[in-house]
Short mmCIF file of C-alpha atoms and ligand atoms in Angstrom, two decimals:
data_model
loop_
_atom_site.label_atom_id
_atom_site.label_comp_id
_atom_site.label_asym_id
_atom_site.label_seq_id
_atom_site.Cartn_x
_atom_site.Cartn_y
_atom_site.Cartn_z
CA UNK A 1 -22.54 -18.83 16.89
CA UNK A 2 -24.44 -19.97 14.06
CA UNK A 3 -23.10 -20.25 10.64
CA UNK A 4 -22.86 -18.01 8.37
CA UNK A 5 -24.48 -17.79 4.84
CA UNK A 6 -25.18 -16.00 1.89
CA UNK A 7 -28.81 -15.23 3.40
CA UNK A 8 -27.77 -14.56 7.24
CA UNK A 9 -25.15 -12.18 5.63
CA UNK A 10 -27.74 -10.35 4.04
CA UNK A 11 -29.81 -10.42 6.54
CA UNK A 12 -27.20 -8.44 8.82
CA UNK A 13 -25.65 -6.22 5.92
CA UNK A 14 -27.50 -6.50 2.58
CA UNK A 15 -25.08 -4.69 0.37
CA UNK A 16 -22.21 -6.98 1.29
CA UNK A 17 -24.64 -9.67 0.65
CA UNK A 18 -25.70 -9.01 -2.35
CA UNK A 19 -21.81 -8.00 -4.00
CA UNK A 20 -20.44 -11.11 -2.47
CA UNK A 21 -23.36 -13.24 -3.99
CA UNK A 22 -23.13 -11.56 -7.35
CA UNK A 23 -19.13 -12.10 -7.73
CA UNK A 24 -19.37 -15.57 -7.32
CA UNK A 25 -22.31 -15.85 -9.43
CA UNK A 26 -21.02 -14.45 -12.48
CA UNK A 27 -17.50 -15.06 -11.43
CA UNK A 28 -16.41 -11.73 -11.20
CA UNK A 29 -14.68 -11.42 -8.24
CA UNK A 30 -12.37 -9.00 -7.03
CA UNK A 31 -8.20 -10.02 -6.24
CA UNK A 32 -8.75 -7.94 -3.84
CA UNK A 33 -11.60 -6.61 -1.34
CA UNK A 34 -11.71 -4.22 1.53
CA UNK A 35 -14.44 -4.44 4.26
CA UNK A 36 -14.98 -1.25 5.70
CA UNK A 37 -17.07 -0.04 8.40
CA UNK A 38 -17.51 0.19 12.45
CA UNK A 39 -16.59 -2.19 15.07
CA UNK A 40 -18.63 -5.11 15.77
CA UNK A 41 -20.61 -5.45 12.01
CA UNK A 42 -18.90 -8.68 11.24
CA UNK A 43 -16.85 -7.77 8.94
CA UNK A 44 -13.85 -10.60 9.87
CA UNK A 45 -16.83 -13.47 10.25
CA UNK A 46 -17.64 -12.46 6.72
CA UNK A 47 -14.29 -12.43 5.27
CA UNK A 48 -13.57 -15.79 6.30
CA UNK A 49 -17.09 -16.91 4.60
CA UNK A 50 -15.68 -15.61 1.83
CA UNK A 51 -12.39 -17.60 1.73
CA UNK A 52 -14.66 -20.51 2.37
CA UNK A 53 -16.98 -19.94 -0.72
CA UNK A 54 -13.59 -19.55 -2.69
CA UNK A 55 -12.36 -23.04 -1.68
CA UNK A 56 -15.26 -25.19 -1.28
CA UNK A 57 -15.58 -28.33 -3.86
CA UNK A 58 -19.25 -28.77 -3.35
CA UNK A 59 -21.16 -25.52 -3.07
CA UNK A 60 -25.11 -25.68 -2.05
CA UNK A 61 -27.51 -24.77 -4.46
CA UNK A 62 -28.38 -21.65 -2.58
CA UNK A 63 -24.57 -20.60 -3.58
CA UNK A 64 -23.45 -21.45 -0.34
CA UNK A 65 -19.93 -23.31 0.92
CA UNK A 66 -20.96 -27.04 1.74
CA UNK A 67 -19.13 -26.68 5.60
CA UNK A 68 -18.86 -30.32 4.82
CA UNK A 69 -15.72 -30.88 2.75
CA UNK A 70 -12.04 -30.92 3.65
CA UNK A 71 -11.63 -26.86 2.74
CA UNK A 72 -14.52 -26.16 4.56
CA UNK A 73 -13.67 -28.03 7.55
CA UNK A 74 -9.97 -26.58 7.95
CA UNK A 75 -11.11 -23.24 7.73
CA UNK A 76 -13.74 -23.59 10.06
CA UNK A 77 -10.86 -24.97 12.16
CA UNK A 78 -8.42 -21.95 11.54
CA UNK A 79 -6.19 -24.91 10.08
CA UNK A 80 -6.04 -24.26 6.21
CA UNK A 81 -2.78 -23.90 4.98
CA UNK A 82 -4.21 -21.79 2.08
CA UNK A 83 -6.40 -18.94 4.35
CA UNK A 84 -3.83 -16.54 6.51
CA UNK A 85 -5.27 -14.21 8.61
CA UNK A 86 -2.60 -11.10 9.18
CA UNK A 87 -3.25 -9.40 12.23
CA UNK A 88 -0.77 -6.04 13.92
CA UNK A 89 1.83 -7.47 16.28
CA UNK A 90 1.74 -4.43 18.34
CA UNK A 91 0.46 -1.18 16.71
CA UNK A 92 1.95 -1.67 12.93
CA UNK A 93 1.82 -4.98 10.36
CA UNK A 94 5.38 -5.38 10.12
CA UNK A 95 6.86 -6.27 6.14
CA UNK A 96 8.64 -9.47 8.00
CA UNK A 97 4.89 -10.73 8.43
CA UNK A 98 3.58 -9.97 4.94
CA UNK A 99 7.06 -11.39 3.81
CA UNK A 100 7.06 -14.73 5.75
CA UNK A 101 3.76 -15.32 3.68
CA UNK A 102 5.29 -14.40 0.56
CA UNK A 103 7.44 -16.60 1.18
CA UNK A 104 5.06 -19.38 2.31
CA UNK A 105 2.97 -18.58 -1.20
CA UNK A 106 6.05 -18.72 -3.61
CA UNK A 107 6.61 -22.69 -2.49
CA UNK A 108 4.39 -25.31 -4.91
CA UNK A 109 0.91 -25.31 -3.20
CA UNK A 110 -0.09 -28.64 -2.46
CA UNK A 111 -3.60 -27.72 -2.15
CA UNK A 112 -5.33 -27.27 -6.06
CA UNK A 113 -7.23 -24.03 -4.25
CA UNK A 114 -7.19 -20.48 -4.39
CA UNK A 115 -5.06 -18.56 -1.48
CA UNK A 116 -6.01 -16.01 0.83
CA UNK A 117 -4.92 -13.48 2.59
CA UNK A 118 -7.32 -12.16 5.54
CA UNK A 119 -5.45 -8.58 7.13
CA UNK A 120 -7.41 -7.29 10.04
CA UNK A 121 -7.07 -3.86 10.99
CA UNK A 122 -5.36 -3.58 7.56
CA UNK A 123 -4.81 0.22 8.32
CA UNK A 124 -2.01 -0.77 10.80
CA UNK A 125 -0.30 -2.16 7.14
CA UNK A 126 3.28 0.27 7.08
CA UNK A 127 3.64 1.42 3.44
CA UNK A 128 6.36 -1.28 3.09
CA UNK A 129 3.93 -3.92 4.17
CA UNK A 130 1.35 -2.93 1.65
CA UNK A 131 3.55 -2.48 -1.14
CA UNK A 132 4.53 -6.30 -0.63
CA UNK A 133 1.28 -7.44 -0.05
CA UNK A 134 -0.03 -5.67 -3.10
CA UNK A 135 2.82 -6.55 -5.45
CA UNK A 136 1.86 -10.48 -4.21
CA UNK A 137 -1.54 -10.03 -5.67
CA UNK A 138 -0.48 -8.84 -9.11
CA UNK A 139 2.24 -11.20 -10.06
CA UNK A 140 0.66 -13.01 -13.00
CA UNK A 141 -0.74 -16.16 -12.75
CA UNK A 142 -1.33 -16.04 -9.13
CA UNK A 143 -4.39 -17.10 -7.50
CA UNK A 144 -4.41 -15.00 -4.68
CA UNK A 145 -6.85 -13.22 -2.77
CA UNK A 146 -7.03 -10.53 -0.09
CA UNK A 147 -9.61 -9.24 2.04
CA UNK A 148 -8.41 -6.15 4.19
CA UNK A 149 -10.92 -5.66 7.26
CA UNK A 150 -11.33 -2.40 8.83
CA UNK A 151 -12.71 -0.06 11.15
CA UNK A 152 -10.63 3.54 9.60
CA UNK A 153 -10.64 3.42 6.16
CA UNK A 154 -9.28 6.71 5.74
CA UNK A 155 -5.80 5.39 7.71
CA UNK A 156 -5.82 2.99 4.86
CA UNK A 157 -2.67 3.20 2.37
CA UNK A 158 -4.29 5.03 -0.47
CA UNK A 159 -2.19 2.41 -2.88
CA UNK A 160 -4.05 0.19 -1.13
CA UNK A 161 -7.67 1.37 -1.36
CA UNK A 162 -7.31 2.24 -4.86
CA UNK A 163 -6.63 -0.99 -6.03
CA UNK A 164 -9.24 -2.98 -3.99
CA UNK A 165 -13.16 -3.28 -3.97
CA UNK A 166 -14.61 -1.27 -0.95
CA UNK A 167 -17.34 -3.34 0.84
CA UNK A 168 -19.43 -1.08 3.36
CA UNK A 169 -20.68 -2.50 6.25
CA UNK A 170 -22.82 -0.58 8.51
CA UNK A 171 -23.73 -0.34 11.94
CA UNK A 172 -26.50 -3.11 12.45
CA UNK A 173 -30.09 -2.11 12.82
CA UNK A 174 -31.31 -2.14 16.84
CA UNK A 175 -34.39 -4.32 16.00
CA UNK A 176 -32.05 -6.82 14.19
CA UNK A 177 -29.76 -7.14 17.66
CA UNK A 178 -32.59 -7.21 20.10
CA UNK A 179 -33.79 -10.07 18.15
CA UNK A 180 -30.56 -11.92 18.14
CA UNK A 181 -30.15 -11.34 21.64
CA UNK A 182 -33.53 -12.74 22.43
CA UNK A 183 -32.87 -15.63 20.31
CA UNK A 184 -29.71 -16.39 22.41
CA UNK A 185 -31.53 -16.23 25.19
CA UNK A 186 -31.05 -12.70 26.59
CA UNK A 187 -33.95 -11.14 29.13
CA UNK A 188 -36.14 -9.47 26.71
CA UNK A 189 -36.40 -6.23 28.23
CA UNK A 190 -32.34 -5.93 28.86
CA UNK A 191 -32.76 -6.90 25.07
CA UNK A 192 -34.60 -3.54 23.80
CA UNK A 193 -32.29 -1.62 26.30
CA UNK A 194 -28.78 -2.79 25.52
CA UNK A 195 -28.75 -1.47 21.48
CA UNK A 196 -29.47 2.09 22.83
CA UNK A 197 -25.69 1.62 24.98
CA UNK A 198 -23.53 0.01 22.04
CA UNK A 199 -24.08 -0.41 18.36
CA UNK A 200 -21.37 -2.99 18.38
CA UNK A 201 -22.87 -6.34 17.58
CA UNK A 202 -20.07 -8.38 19.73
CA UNK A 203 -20.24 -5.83 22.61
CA UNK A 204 -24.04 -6.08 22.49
CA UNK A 205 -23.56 -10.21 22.75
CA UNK A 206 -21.02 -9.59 25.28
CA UNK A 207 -22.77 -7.88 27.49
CA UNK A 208 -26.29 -9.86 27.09
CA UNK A 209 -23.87 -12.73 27.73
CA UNK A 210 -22.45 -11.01 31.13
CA UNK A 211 -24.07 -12.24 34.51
CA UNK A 212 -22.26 -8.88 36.14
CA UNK A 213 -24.41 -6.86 33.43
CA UNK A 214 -27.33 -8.41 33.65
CA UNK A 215 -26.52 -7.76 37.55
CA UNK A 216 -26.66 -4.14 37.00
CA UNK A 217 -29.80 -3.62 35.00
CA UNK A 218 -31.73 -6.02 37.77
CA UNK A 219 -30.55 -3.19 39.98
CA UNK A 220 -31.68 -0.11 38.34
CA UNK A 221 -35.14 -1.97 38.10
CA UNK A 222 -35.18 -2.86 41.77
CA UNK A 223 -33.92 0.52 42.45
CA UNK A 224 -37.52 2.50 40.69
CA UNK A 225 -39.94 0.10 41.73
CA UNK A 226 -38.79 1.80 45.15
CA UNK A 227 -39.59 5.30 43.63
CA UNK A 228 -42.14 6.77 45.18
CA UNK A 229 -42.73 4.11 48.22
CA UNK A 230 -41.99 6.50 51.66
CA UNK A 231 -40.42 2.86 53.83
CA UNK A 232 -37.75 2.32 50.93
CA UNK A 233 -34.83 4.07 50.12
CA UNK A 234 -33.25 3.92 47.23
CA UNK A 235 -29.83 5.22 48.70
CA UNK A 236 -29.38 2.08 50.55
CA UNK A 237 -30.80 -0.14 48.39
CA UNK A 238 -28.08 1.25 46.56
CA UNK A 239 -25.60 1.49 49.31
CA UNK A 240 -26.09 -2.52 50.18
CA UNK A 241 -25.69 -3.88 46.56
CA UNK A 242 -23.32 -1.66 44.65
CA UNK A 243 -19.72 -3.22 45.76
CA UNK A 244 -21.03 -6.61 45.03
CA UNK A 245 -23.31 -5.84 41.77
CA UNK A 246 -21.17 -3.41 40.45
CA UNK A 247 -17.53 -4.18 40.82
CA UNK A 248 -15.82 -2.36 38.13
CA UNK A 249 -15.82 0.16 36.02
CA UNK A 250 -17.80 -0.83 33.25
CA UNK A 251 -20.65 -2.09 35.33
CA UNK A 252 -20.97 1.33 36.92
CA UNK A 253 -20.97 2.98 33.29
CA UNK A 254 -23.55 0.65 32.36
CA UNK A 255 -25.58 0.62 35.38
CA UNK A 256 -25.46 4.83 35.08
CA UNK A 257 -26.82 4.25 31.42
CA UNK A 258 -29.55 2.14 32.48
CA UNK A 259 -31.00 4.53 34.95
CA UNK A 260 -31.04 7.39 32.36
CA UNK A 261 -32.60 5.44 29.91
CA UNK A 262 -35.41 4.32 32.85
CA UNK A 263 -35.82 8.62 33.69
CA UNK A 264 -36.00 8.97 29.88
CA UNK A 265 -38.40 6.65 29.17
CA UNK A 266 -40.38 8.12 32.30
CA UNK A 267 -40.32 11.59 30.81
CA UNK A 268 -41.63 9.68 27.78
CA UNK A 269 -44.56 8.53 29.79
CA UNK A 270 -45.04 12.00 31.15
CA UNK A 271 -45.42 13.46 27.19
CA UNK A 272 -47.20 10.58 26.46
CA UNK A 273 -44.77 9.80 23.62
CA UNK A 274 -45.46 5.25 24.49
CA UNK A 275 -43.89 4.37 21.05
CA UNK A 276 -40.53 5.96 22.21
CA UNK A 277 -40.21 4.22 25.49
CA UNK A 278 -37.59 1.15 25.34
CA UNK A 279 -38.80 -0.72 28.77
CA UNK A 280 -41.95 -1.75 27.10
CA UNK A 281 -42.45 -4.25 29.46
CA UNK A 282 -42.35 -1.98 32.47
CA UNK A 283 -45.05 0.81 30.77
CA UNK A 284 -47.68 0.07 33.13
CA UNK A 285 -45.01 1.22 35.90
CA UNK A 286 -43.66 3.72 34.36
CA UNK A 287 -47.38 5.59 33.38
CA UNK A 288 -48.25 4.74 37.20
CA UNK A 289 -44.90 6.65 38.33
CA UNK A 290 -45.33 9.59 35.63
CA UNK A 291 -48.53 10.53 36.96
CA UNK A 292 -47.47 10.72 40.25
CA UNK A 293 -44.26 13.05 39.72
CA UNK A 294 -43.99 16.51 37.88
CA UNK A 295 -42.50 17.32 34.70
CA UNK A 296 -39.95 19.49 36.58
CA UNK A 297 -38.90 16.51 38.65
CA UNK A 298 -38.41 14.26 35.99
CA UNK A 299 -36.28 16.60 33.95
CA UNK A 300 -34.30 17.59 37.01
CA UNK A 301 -33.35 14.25 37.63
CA UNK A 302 -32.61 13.11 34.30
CA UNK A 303 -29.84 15.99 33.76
CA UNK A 304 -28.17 15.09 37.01
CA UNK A 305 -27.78 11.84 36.03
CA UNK A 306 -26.23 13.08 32.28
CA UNK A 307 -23.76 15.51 34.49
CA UNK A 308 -22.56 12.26 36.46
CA UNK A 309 -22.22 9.94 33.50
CA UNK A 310 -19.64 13.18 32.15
CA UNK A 311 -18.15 13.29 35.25
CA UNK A 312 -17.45 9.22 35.30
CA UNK A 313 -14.70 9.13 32.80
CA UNK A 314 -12.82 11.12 35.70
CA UNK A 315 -12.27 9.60 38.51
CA UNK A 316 -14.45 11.52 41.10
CA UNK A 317 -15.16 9.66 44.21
CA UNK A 318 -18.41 7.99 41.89
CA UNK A 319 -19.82 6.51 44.89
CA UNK A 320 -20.42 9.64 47.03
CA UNK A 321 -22.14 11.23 43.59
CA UNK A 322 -24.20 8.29 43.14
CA UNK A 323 -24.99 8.40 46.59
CA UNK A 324 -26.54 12.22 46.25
CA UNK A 325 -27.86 11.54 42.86
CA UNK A 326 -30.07 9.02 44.61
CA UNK A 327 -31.16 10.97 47.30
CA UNK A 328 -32.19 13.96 45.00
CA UNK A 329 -34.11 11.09 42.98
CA UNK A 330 -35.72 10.17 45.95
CA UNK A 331 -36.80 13.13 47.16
CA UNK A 332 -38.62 14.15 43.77
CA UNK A 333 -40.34 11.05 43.85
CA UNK A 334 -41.49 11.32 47.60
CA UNK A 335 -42.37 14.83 47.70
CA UNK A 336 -44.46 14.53 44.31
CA UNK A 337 -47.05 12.51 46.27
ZN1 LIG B 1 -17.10 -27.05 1.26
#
């Protein structure tokens, strides 16, 4: 992954960006920051950017750490004996882990630095914990930081929140993933459809990253350029591929996804709504397959599929539905010409 700086972290979550940028700038920074917000919106990448920028000797003249000098390079390397990163052992942040740091802090630091404390999931933090941790920060003279990452601020320790600067991250924009996932390499079109499944940046990498995913949405193509051709069948199309191309769980959920975003986008063909369709690059076969099938049909098939993808999180026999889902699909398409 590439690096991160001031103007990447803007460019994924401006507000963070811009607070960050202006702290360090006028050297007003915070003991003690929380970054708040969903899953996935970098929130722990940017937190140890920011323990970077607090320890690097030669900052760049865009404001940025060097990546080049001995700080820099340890904490790229996870291996600065000034940056901790606190994470739950099991579902709570214990006091013995904020205390072993305490203790590690309250020996002579042989590094002339800043320290910092990175807690992820800091709403796991018992009350004891945060008491510590926050009692740490205020001792006089100590040059101590903390950045508390989470996803549920409102689990936070309201001690806690009310003595720290609340970042907000937010979900990223679609047309910022797509074009990430593009730029890494990712099948355009799987691109524009993946940020309609997950609004989690690292799932979305993830999954433009899986070979099993990218299995599945081959599939549901395959499967509609089928629709409507009387010597194919979609069934066993489906039938012949499914254990190998779709071997778990997930890959199911995501291959179900896929095939409701395809009927959408065909209903948006139908209405003649183009600018809403996310296969762009299959609108010449969608328009051709709209024409040929009814409203009705379209509709029909599009809330069977929404019925199934309730129905998954239970665990029907999934194969059997899929099975008559298919057929009904089928038989709409067929019967339209
Ligand atoms: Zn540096």
């Amino acid at each position: 992954m590439a690096l991160m700086d001031f103007e990447t972290l803007s460019f994924y979550q401006p507000r963070a960006g811009t607070v960050l940028r202006n702290g360090f700038a006028m050297n007003r920074l915070s003991h003690a920051y929380i970054f708040e917000g969903p899953r996935g919106t970098k929130k722990l990448e940017t937190a140890f950017f920011f323990a970077k920028r607090l320890l690097c000797q030669h900052p760049t003249e865009t404001g940025d750490p060097c990546n080049a000098c001995t700080h820099c390079k340890r904490i790229m390397h996870a291996s600065h004996p000034n940056v901790f990163l606190i994470e739950a052992e099991g579902e709570v942040i214990k006091v013995d882990q904020i205390r072993r740091i305490v203790q590690e802090f309250s020996k002579a630091s042989l590094e002339d630095v800043p320290r910092v404390y990175i807690v992820n999931d800091a709403h796991k933090l018992n009350p004891e914990a945060g008491n510590t941790l926050l009692k740490t920060l205020e001792e006089p003279g100590a040059d101590i930081y903390a950045v508390l990452v989470t996803d549920s601020y409102n689990a936070l320790l309201k001690t806690i929140a009310s003595r720290s600067q609340v970042i907000h991250f937010t979900a990223l924009d679609k047309d910022v993933v797509r074009a990430d996932l593009v730029k890494s390499g990712v099948d355009p079109t799987l691109a524009m459809v993946i940020p309609e499944y997950t609004n989690n940046f690292d799932e979305a990498c993830r999954i433009g990253a899986s070979e099993t995913m990218s299995a599945a949405f081959r599939l549901v193509l395959e499967l509609f350029e089928m629709a409507g051709k009387p010597k194919k069948s979609m069934v066993l199309a489906l039938r012949e591929k499914r254990d190998e191309l779709l071997p778990d769980k997930d890959a199911k959920d995501f291959f179900l996804t896929l095939m409701i975003l395809y009927q959408k986008d065909l209903l948006n063909a139908k209405l003649r709504r183009l600018d809403q369709i996310v296969y762009r690059t299959e609108l010449e076969k969608l328009q051709r397959l709209a024409e040929t099938t009814t409203q009705k049909t379209i509709q029909n098939g599009l809330e069977r599929m929404l019925t199934l993808k309730s129905r998954l999180r239970f665990n029907i026999n999934s194969w059997l539905a899929f099975d008559s889902l298919l057929a009904n699909l089928e038989r709409g398409f067929l019967n339209a010409i």
